[in-house]
Amino acid sequence: MNKTWLVTGTSSGLGRGLTERLLARGDTVVATARNAAALDDLAAQHGPRLIVLTLDVTQPEAIRAAVARAFAQAGRIDVVVSNAGYGLFGATEEVTDAQIERQVATNLLGSIHLIRAVLPHLRAQGGGRIVQVSSEGGQIAYPNFSLYHATKWGIEGFVESVAQEVAPFGIDFLLVEPGPTGTGFADGLDHAAPLAAYENTPAGEVRRAIASGAFEIRGDAAKSVDAMIAMADSAAPPLRLALGSTAYESIRHALAGRLDTLERHKAVTLSADVDG
């Protein structure tokens, strides 16, 4: 049975790939992008099965208006994919106030406002599924991506809470956590002006690795899209889905380390309880 999807950030990367694959299999997609013209080729090819809306997710009122229009035009929407986002690259001291505000407004607040906007519509139709594109960076951290990680860790906590709130309405969530993937993510990074003080630090090492192309990218974009669709189609998806061997290895290592630290300091942790 064909489905109807609402997908944000569809002009490039996973959002574009997801839109192409869904249309190819016969589904209907409401696709949003800041530059709607980037989807002109798909609109010409797929006609009414592609509804294109211009949307800047840093504008809450625009999000609410676009969501209302999407449901009005498409009727029922089965899956909402919150995908719009980008990376801010630089040591925390290097990034500007304006860069920080734009990163948080896009990746974190944009996703929060989108989810808040679709919930009443999903409740009214008796349920639905929300796919939030996060990152392995929602559970681990690299130097030079502190603000990006703040948004991804933040949206994961938000989703984990909201998922419990709306489960009684037949609404569930899937957090997708890709590792480094061939999507052009690095080409879209917002770079901060480097400070010489960080040249010989882990931040400098990561900067050089990305600049030289030495930062290993194992993830395949098309396979990642296929995995996302397969899990979004499943009857009972997990709350979190890591994608790619890098994501698996890095998240597993981080979780094991946290659990080990928790257990090693158990006595001190428990000593904070009230007596008796």
PDB file of C-alpha atoms in Angstrom:
ATOM      1  CA  MET A   1       0.000   0.000   0.000  1.00  0.00           C
ATOM      2  CA  ASN A   2       1.429   3.360  -1.013  1.00  0.00           C
ATOM      3  CA  LYS A   3       2.179   5.932   1.675  1.00  0.00           C
ATOM      4  CA  THR A   4       2.359   9.690   1.933  1.00  0.00           C
ATOM      5  CA  TRP A   5       5.473  11.260   3.450  1.00  0.00           C
ATOM      6  CA  LEU A   6       6.413  14.752   4.592  1.00  0.00           C
ATOM      7  CA  VAL A   7      10.178  15.269   4.298  1.00  0.00           C
ATOM      8  CA  THR A   8      12.153  18.412   5.172  1.00  0.00           C
ATOM      9  CA  GLY A   9      15.561  19.371   3.774  1.00  0.00           C
ATOM     10  CA  THR A  10      15.064  17.663   0.406  1.00  0.00           C
ATOM     11  CA  SER A  11      17.295  19.725  -1.881  1.00  0.00           C
ATOM     12  CA  SER A  12      20.359  17.536  -1.269  1.00  0.00           C
ATOM     13  CA  GLY A  13      21.859  14.696   0.768  1.00  0.00           C
ATOM     14  CA  LEU A  14      19.715  12.082   2.481  1.00  0.00           C
ATOM     15  CA  GLY A  15      16.590  14.199   2.050  1.00  0.00           C
ATOM     16  CA  ARG A  16      16.977  14.301  -1.720  1.00  0.00           C
ATOM     17  CA  GLY A  17      17.851  10.615  -1.899  1.00  0.00           C
ATOM     18  CA  LEU A  18      14.895   9.684   0.274  1.00  0.00           C
ATOM     19  CA  THR A  19      12.510  11.722  -1.870  1.00  0.00           C
ATOM     20  CA  GLU A  20      13.793  10.147  -5.075  1.00  0.00           C
ATOM     21  CA  ARG A  21      13.503   6.607  -3.726  1.00  0.00           C
ATOM     22  CA  LEU A  22      10.002   7.104  -2.310  1.00  0.00           C
ATOM     23  CA  LEU A  23       8.697   8.607  -5.543  1.00  0.00           C
ATOM     24  CA  ALA A  24      10.285   5.819  -7.575  1.00  0.00           C
ATOM     25  CA  ARG A  25       8.385   3.203  -5.609  1.00  0.00           C
ATOM     26  CA  GLY A  26       5.072   5.007  -6.087  1.00  0.00           C
ATOM     27  CA  ASP A  27       4.630   6.906  -2.823  1.00  0.00           C
ATOM     28  CA  THR A  28       3.505  10.523  -2.492  1.00  0.00           C
ATOM     29  CA  VAL A  29       5.950  13.030  -0.970  1.00  0.00           C
ATOM     30  CA  VAL A  30       5.418  16.499   0.416  1.00  0.00           C
ATOM     31  CA  ALA A  31       8.962  17.817   0.116  1.00  0.00           C
ATOM     32  CA  THR A  32      10.186  21.025   1.714  1.00  0.00           C
ATOM     33  CA  ALA A  33      13.349  22.936   0.912  1.00  0.00           C
ATOM     34  CA  ARG A  34      14.633  26.476   1.232  1.00  0.00           C
ATOM     35  CA  ASN A  35      15.179  26.405  -2.533  1.00  0.00           C
ATOM     36  CA  ALA A  36      12.130  24.702  -4.014  1.00  0.00           C
ATOM     37  CA  ALA A  37      13.562  25.025  -7.531  1.00  0.00           C
ATOM     38  CA  ALA A  38      16.093  22.322  -6.613  1.00  0.00           C
ATOM     39  CA  LEU A  39      13.233  19.828  -6.998  1.00  0.00           C
ATOM     40  CA  ASP A  40      11.950  21.046 -10.363  1.00  0.00           C
ATOM     41  CA  ASP A  41      13.291  17.954 -12.129  1.00  0.00           C
ATOM     42  CA  LEU A  42      11.454  15.605  -9.778  1.00  0.00           C
ATOM     43  CA  ALA A  43       8.257  17.647 -10.000  1.00  0.00           C
ATOM     44  CA  ALA A  44       8.317  17.408 -13.793  1.00  0.00           C
ATOM     45  CA  GLN A  45       8.851  13.665 -13.623  1.00  0.00           C
ATOM     46  CA  HIS A  46       6.354  12.703 -10.914  1.00  0.00           C
ATOM     47  CA  GLY A  47       3.604  15.285 -11.217  1.00  0.00           C
ATOM     48  CA  PRO A  48       0.975  15.336  -8.441  1.00  0.00           C
ATOM     49  CA  ARG A  49       2.748  12.695  -6.343  1.00  0.00           C
ATOM     50  CA  LEU A  50       5.299  15.358  -5.401  1.00  0.00           C
ATOM     51  CA  ILE A  51       4.125  18.437  -3.528  1.00  0.00           C
ATOM     52  CA  VAL A  52       6.947  20.949  -3.113  1.00  0.00           C
ATOM     53  CA  LEU A  53       6.814  23.618  -0.402  1.00  0.00           C
ATOM     54  CA  THR A  54       9.367  26.340   0.250  1.00  0.00           C
ATOM     55  CA  LEU A  55      10.391  26.291   3.896  1.00  0.00           C
ATOM     56  CA  ASP A  56      13.111  27.731   6.094  1.00  0.00           C
ATOM     57  CA  VAL A  57      12.945  25.683   9.300  1.00  0.00           C
ATOM     58  CA  THR A  58      14.414  28.542  11.336  1.00  0.00           C
ATOM     59  CA  GLN A  59      10.992  30.245  11.081  1.00  0.00           C
ATOM     60  CA  PRO A  60       8.455  28.643  13.483  1.00  0.00           C
ATOM     61  CA  GLU A  61       5.437  30.378  11.939  1.00  0.00           C
ATOM     62  CA  ALA A  62       6.520  29.235   8.486  1.00  0.00           C
ATOM     63  CA  ILE A  63       6.820  25.672   9.780  1.00  0.00           C
ATOM     64  CA  ARG A  64       3.296  25.711  11.162  1.00  0.00           C
ATOM     65  CA  ALA A  65       1.928  27.163   7.926  1.00  0.00           C
ATOM     66  CA  ALA A  66       3.776  24.615   5.775  1.00  0.00           C
ATOM     67  CA  VAL A  67       2.608  21.705   7.924  1.00  0.00           C
ATOM     68  CA  ALA A  68      -1.009  22.891   7.782  1.00  0.00           C
ATOM     69  CA  ARG A  69      -0.755  23.223   4.002  1.00  0.00           C
ATOM     70  CA  ALA A  70       0.865  19.795   3.681  1.00  0.00           C
ATOM     71  CA  PHE A  71      -1.941  18.040   5.534  1.00  0.00           C
ATOM     72  CA  ALA A  72      -4.585  20.092   3.728  1.00  0.00           C
ATOM     73  CA  GLN A  73      -3.207  19.148   0.310  1.00  0.00           C
ATOM     74  CA  ALA A  74      -2.140  15.569   0.990  1.00  0.00           C
ATOM     75  CA  GLY A  75      -4.833  14.544   3.437  1.00  0.00           C
ATOM     76  CA  ARG A  76      -3.360  11.819   5.601  1.00  0.00           C
ATOM     77  CA  ILE A  77       0.424  11.835   6.063  1.00  0.00           C
ATOM     78  CA  ASP A  78       1.796   8.496   7.210  1.00  0.00           C
ATOM     79  CA  VAL A  79       5.432   9.384   7.910  1.00  0.00           C
ATOM     80  CA  VAL A  80       7.049  12.724   8.774  1.00  0.00           C
ATOM     81  CA  VAL A  81      10.814  12.915   8.252  1.00  0.00           C
ATOM     82  CA  SER A  82      12.581  15.742  10.066  1.00  0.00           C
ATOM     83  CA  ASN A  83      15.781  15.903   8.065  1.00  0.00           C
ATOM     84  CA  ALA A  84      16.752  19.563   7.535  1.00  0.00           C
ATOM     85  CA  GLY A  85      20.117  20.400   9.074  1.00  0.00           C
ATOM     86  CA  TYR A  86      23.811  21.105   8.550  1.00  0.00           C
ATOM     87  CA  GLY A  87      27.079  21.171  10.515  1.00  0.00           C
ATOM     88  CA  LEU A  88      28.869  24.073  12.178  1.00  0.00           C
ATOM     89  CA  PHE A  89      32.605  23.372  12.204  1.00  0.00           C
ATOM     90  CA  GLY A  90      35.066  25.018  14.561  1.00  0.00           C
ATOM     91  CA  ALA A  91      36.358  24.966  18.103  1.00  0.00           C
ATOM     92  CA  THR A  92      33.913  26.518  20.550  1.00  0.00           C
ATOM     93  CA  GLU A  93      36.127  29.580  20.987  1.00  0.00           C
ATOM     94  CA  GLU A  94      36.190  30.109  17.227  1.00  0.00           C
ATOM     95  CA  VAL A  95      32.494  30.124  16.355  1.00  0.00           C
ATOM     96  CA  THR A  96      30.536  33.374  16.399  1.00  0.00           C
ATOM     97  CA  ASP A  97      27.301  34.173  18.213  1.00  0.00           C
ATOM     98  CA  ALA A  98      25.469  34.345  14.892  1.00  0.00           C
ATOM     99  CA  GLN A  99      26.808  30.936  13.835  1.00  0.00           C
ATOM    100  CA  ILE A 100      25.697  29.397  17.123  1.00  0.00           C
ATOM    101  CA  GLU A 101      22.213  30.869  16.863  1.00  0.00           C
ATOM    102  CA  ARG A 102      21.752  29.649  13.287  1.00  0.00           C
ATOM    103  CA  GLN A 103      22.985  26.144  14.131  1.00  0.00           C
ATOM    104  CA  VAL A 104      20.622  25.784  17.084  1.00  0.00           C
ATOM    105  CA  ALA A 105      17.718  27.406  15.213  1.00  0.00           C
ATOM    106  CA  THR A 106      18.088  25.003  12.291  1.00  0.00           C
ATOM    107  CA  ASN A 107      19.048  21.645  13.763  1.00  0.00           C
ATOM    108  CA  LEU A 108      17.436  21.748  17.194  1.00  0.00           C
ATOM    109  CA  LEU A 109      14.657  24.336  17.298  1.00  0.00           C
ATOM    110  CA  GLY A 110      13.660  23.653  13.692  1.00  0.00           C
ATOM    111  CA  SER A 111      13.174  19.962  14.473  1.00  0.00           C
ATOM    112  CA  ILE A 112      11.346  20.722  17.718  1.00  0.00           C
ATOM    113  CA  HIS A 113       8.946  23.157  16.030  1.00  0.00           C
ATOM    114  CA  LEU A 114       8.307  20.721  13.163  1.00  0.00           C
ATOM    115  CA  ILE A 115       7.441  17.915  15.561  1.00  0.00           C
ATOM    116  CA  ARG A 116       5.219  20.203  17.628  1.00  0.00           C
ATOM    117  CA  ALA A 117       3.453  21.337  14.459  1.00  0.00           C
ATOM    118  CA  VAL A 118       2.680  17.842  13.140  1.00  0.00           C
ATOM    119  CA  LEU A 119       1.507  16.279  16.416  1.00  0.00           C
ATOM    120  CA  PRO A 120      -2.048  17.721  16.399  1.00  0.00           C
ATOM    121  CA  HIS A 121      -2.544  16.546  12.800  1.00  0.00           C
ATOM    122  CA  LEU A 122      -1.206  13.060  13.549  1.00  0.00           C
ATOM    123  CA  ARG A 123      -3.426  12.801  16.629  1.00  0.00           C
ATOM    124  CA  ALA A 124      -6.453  13.876  14.611  1.00  0.00           C
ATOM    125  CA  GLN A 125      -5.849  11.191  11.979  1.00  0.00           C
ATOM    126  CA  GLY A 126      -5.332   8.479  14.597  1.00  0.00           C
ATOM    127  CA  GLY A 127      -1.556   8.128  14.551  1.00  0.00           C
ATOM    128  CA  GLY A 128       1.545   8.241  12.424  1.00  0.00           C
ATOM    129  CA  ARG A 129       5.310   7.910  12.496  1.00  0.00           C
ATOM    130  CA  ILE A 130       7.990  10.591  12.893  1.00  0.00           C
ATOM    131  CA  VAL A 131      11.514   9.893  11.670  1.00  0.00           C
ATOM    132  CA  GLN A 132      14.051  12.273  13.163  1.00  0.00           C
ATOM    133  CA  VAL A 133      17.377  12.314  11.352  1.00  0.00           C
ATOM    134  CA  SER A 134      20.001  12.651  14.057  1.00  0.00           C
ATOM    135  CA  SER A 135      23.582  11.390  13.788  1.00  0.00           C
ATOM    136  CA  GLU A 136      26.108   9.175  15.501  1.00  0.00           C
ATOM    137  CA  GLY A 137      26.956  12.643  16.808  1.00  0.00           C
ATOM    138  CA  GLY A 138      23.836  12.401  18.973  1.00  0.00           C
ATOM    139  CA  GLN A 139      25.635   9.865  21.161  1.00  0.00           C
ATOM    140  CA  ILE A 140      29.329  10.629  20.666  1.00  0.00           C
ATOM    141  CA  ALA A 141      31.389  13.768  20.060  1.00  0.00           C
ATOM    142  CA  TYR A 142      34.264  14.888  17.845  1.00  0.00           C
ATOM    143  CA  PRO A 143      36.388  18.008  18.439  1.00  0.00           C
ATOM    144  CA  ASN A 144      35.286  21.014  16.359  1.00  0.00           C
ATOM    145  CA  PHE A 145      31.625  19.952  16.241  1.00  0.00           C
ATOM    146  CA  SER A 146      30.542  21.020  19.735  1.00  0.00           C
ATOM    147  CA  LEU A 147      27.520  23.046  18.603  1.00  0.00           C
ATOM    148  CA  TYR A 148      26.458  20.416  16.094  1.00  0.00           C
ATOM    149  CA  HIS A 149      26.651  17.790  18.827  1.00  0.00           C
ATOM    150  CA  ALA A 150      24.691  20.021  21.188  1.00  0.00           C
ATOM    151  CA  THR A 151      21.822  20.076  18.684  1.00  0.00           C
ATOM    152  CA  LYS A 152      21.900  16.331  18.039  1.00  0.00           C
ATOM    153  CA  TRP A 153      22.175  15.320  21.701  1.00  0.00           C
ATOM    154  CA  GLY A 154      19.405  17.829  22.389  1.00  0.00           C
ATOM    155  CA  ILE A 155      16.976  16.518  19.777  1.00  0.00           C
ATOM    156  CA  GLU A 156      17.556  12.939  20.917  1.00  0.00           C
ATOM    157  CA  GLY A 157      16.546  13.834  24.469  1.00  0.00           C
ATOM    158  CA  PHE A 158      13.532  15.742  23.184  1.00  0.00           C
ATOM    159  CA  VAL A 159      12.363  12.833  21.032  1.00  0.00           C
ATOM    160  CA  GLU A 160      12.873  10.253  23.772  1.00  0.00           C
ATOM    161  CA  SER A 161      10.587  12.280  26.043  1.00  0.00           C
ATOM    162  CA  VAL A 162       7.933  13.157  23.456  1.00  0.00           C
ATOM    163  CA  ALA A 163       7.759   9.542  22.265  1.00  0.00           C
ATOM    164  CA  GLN A 164       6.469   8.577  25.707  1.00  0.00           C
ATOM    165  CA  GLU A 165       3.933  11.421  25.707  1.00  0.00           C
ATOM    166  CA  VAL A 166       2.308  10.578  22.373  1.00  0.00           C
ATOM    167  CA  ALA A 167       2.500   6.778  22.300  1.00  0.00           C
ATOM    168  CA  PRO A 168      -1.125   6.514  23.528  1.00  0.00           C
ATOM    169  CA  PHE A 169      -2.217   8.356  20.361  1.00  0.00           C
ATOM    170  CA  GLY A 170      -0.606   5.817  18.016  1.00  0.00           C
ATOM    171  CA  ILE A 171       2.322   8.112  17.216  1.00  0.00           C
ATOM    172  CA  ASP A 172       5.818   6.661  17.337  1.00  0.00           C
ATOM    173  CA  PHE A 173       9.351   7.811  16.573  1.00  0.00           C
ATOM    174  CA  LEU A 174      12.486   6.564  14.860  1.00  0.00           C
ATOM    175  CA  LEU A 175      15.798   8.340  15.526  1.00  0.00           C
ATOM    176  CA  VAL A 176      18.204   7.702  12.646  1.00  0.00           C
ATOM    177  CA  GLU A 177      21.901   8.002  13.527  1.00  0.00           C
ATOM    178  CA  PRO A 178      24.129   7.870  10.440  1.00  0.00           C
ATOM    179  CA  GLY A 179      27.888   7.825  10.750  1.00  0.00           C
ATOM    180  CA  PRO A 180      30.062   9.681   8.201  1.00  0.00           C
ATOM    181  CA  THR A 181      28.217   9.123   4.916  1.00  0.00           C
ATOM    182  CA  GLY A 182      28.801  10.212   1.329  1.00  0.00           C
ATOM    183  CA  THR A 183      26.085  12.874   1.261  1.00  0.00           C
ATOM    184  CA  GLY A 184      28.117  16.036   0.716  1.00  0.00           C
ATOM    185  CA  PHE A 185      27.737  16.929   4.401  1.00  0.00           C
ATOM    186  CA  ALA A 186      31.312  18.184   4.587  1.00  0.00           C
ATOM    187  CA  ASP A 187      30.755  20.465   1.585  1.00  0.00           C
ATOM    188  CA  GLY A 188      27.917  22.171   3.436  1.00  0.00           C
ATOM    189  CA  LEU A 189      29.796  22.840   6.666  1.00  0.00           C
ATOM    190  CA  ASP A 190      29.711  26.344   8.083  1.00  0.00           C
ATOM    191  CA  HIS A 191      33.378  26.939   8.961  1.00  0.00           C
ATOM    192  CA  ALA A 192      34.493  29.210  11.787  1.00  0.00           C
ATOM    193  CA  ALA A 193      37.650  31.285  11.376  1.00  0.00           C
ATOM    194  CA  PRO A 194      40.471  29.196  12.934  1.00  0.00           C
ATOM    195  CA  LEU A 195      42.556  30.416  15.849  1.00  0.00           C
ATOM    196  CA  ALA A 196      46.287  29.667  15.783  1.00  0.00           C
ATOM    197  CA  ALA A 197      46.117  28.515  19.407  1.00  0.00           C
ATOM    198  CA  TYR A 198      44.204  25.378  18.317  1.00  0.00           C
ATOM    199  CA  GLU A 199      46.611  24.359  15.546  1.00  0.00           C
ATOM    200  CA  ASN A 200      48.348  21.640  17.587  1.00  0.00           C
ATOM    201  CA  THR A 201      45.310  20.348  19.465  1.00  0.00           C
ATOM    202  CA  PRO A 202      42.713  17.655  18.685  1.00  0.00           C
ATOM    203  CA  ALA A 203      40.628  20.403  17.059  1.00  0.00           C
ATOM    204  CA  GLY A 204      43.482  21.202  14.718  1.00  0.00           C
ATOM    205  CA  GLU A 205      43.973  17.532  13.893  1.00  0.00           C
ATOM    206  CA  VAL A 206      40.331  17.125  12.880  1.00  0.00           C
ATOM    207  CA  ARG A 207      40.497  20.338  10.838  1.00  0.00           C
ATOM    208  CA  ARG A 208      43.495  19.031   8.890  1.00  0.00           C
ATOM    209  CA  ALA A 209      41.926  15.614   8.387  1.00  0.00           C
ATOM    210  CA  ILE A 210      38.792  17.107   6.861  1.00  0.00           C
ATOM    211  CA  ALA A 211      40.723  19.611   4.751  1.00  0.00           C
ATOM    212  CA  SER A 212      42.961  16.883   3.339  1.00  0.00           C
ATOM    213  CA  GLY A 213      40.154  14.411   2.713  1.00  0.00           C
ATOM    214  CA  ALA A 214      41.667  11.957   5.190  1.00  0.00           C
ATOM    215  CA  PHE A 215      38.513  11.773   7.305  1.00  0.00           C
ATOM    216  CA  GLU A 216      37.202   8.289   6.494  1.00  0.00           C
ATOM    217  CA  ILE A 217      33.679   8.046   5.078  1.00  0.00           C
ATOM    218  CA  ARG A 218      32.358   4.494   5.077  1.00  0.00           C
ATOM    219  CA  GLY A 219      28.634   5.174   4.841  1.00  0.00           C
ATOM    220  CA  ASP A 220      26.840   4.753   1.510  1.00  0.00           C
ATOM    221  CA  ALA A 221      24.048   7.305   1.019  1.00  0.00           C
ATOM    222  CA  ALA A 222      21.812   5.090  -1.131  1.00  0.00           C
ATOM    223  CA  LYS A 223      22.095   2.138   1.261  1.00  0.00           C
ATOM    224  CA  SER A 224      21.402   4.454   4.189  1.00  0.00           C
ATOM    225  CA  VAL A 225      18.222   5.694   2.507  1.00  0.00           C
ATOM    226  CA  ASP A 226      17.120   2.114   1.844  1.00  0.00           C
ATOM    227  CA  ALA A 227      17.678   1.210   5.497  1.00  0.00           C
ATOM    228  CA  MET A 228      15.716   4.266   6.654  1.00  0.00           C
ATOM    229  CA  ILE A 229      12.765   3.390   4.443  1.00  0.00           C
ATOM    230  CA  ALA A 230      12.804  -0.273   5.435  1.00  0.00           C
ATOM    231  CA  MET A 231      12.771   0.581   9.129  1.00  0.00           C
ATOM    232  CA  ALA A 232      10.153   3.313   8.697  1.00  0.00           C
ATOM    233  CA  ASP A 233       7.981   0.732   6.914  1.00  0.00           C
ATOM    234  CA  SER A 234       8.373  -1.863   9.667  1.00  0.00           C
ATOM    235  CA  ALA A 235       5.588  -2.601  12.113  1.00  0.00           C
ATOM    236  CA  ALA A 236       7.596  -1.794  15.230  1.00  0.00           C
ATOM    237  CA  PRO A 237      10.831   0.119  14.599  1.00  0.00           C
ATOM    238  CA  PRO A 238      13.345   0.701  17.385  1.00  0.00           C
ATOM    239  CA  LEU A 239      13.618   4.162  18.884  1.00  0.00           C
ATOM    240  CA  ARG A 240      17.197   4.430  17.581  1.00  0.00           C
ATOM    241  CA  LEU A 241      18.800   3.117  14.408  1.00  0.00           C
ATOM    242  CA  ALA A 242      22.542   3.574  13.850  1.00  0.00           C
ATOM    243  CA  LEU A 243      23.638   3.482  10.209  1.00  0.00           C
ATOM    244  CA  GLY A 244      27.069   2.369   9.049  1.00  0.00           C
ATOM    245  CA  SER A 245      29.980   0.543  10.631  1.00  0.00           C
ATOM    246  CA  THR A 246      31.556   3.759  11.931  1.00  0.00           C
ATOM    247  CA  ALA A 247      28.351   4.653  13.772  1.00  0.00           C
ATOM    248  CA  TYR A 248      28.059   1.136  15.179  1.00  0.00           C
ATOM    249  CA  GLU A 249      31.638   1.041  16.420  1.00  0.00           C
ATOM    250  CA  SER A 250      31.743   4.574  17.823  1.00  0.00           C
ATOM    251  CA  ILE A 251      28.376   4.396  19.586  1.00  0.00           C
ATOM    252  CA  ARG A 252      29.098   0.941  21.000  1.00  0.00           C
ATOM    253  CA  HIS A 253      32.445   2.142  22.354  1.00  0.00           C
ATOM    254  CA  ALA A 254      30.886   5.245  23.897  1.00  0.00           C
ATOM    255  CA  LEU A 255      28.041   3.338  25.558  1.00  0.00           C
ATOM    256  CA  ALA A 256      30.394   0.699  26.939  1.00  0.00           C
ATOM    257  CA  GLY A 257      32.620   3.420  28.365  1.00  0.00           C
ATOM    258  CA  ARG A 258      29.703   5.195  30.040  1.00  0.00           C
ATOM    259  CA  LEU A 259      28.406   1.990  31.560  1.00  0.00           C
ATOM    260  CA  ASP A 260      31.869   1.119  32.855  1.00  0.00           C
ATOM    261  CA  THR A 261      32.239   4.557  34.440  1.00  0.00           C
ATOM    262  CA  LEU A 262      28.795   4.301  36.017  1.00  0.00           C
ATOM    263  CA  GLU A 263      29.586   0.923  37.560  1.00  0.00           C
ATOM    264  CA  ARG A 264      33.050   1.928  38.792  1.00  0.00           C
ATOM    265  CA  HIS A 265      31.584   4.869  40.700  1.00  0.00           C
ATOM    266  CA  LYS A 266      28.451   3.059  41.910  1.00  0.00           C
ATOM    267  CA  ALA A 267      29.302   3.401  45.595  1.00  0.00           C
ATOM    268  CA  VAL A 268      29.686   7.176  45.370  1.00  0.00           C
ATOM    269  CA  THR A 269      26.555   7.441  43.249  1.00  0.00           C
ATOM    270  CA  LEU A 270      24.427   5.521  45.745  1.00  0.00           C
ATOM    271  CA  SER A 271      25.866   7.454  48.685  1.00  0.00           C
ATOM    272  CA  ALA A 272      23.883  10.493  47.551  1.00  0.00           C
ATOM    273  CA  ASP A 273      20.563   8.917  48.612  1.00  0.00           C
ATOM    274  CA  VAL A 274      18.835   9.964  51.810  1.00  0.00           C
ATOM    275  CA  ASP A 275      19.699   7.775  54.809  1.00  0.00           C
ATOM    276  CA  GLY A 276      17.473   4.759  55.287  1.00  0.00           C
TER     277      GLY A 276
END
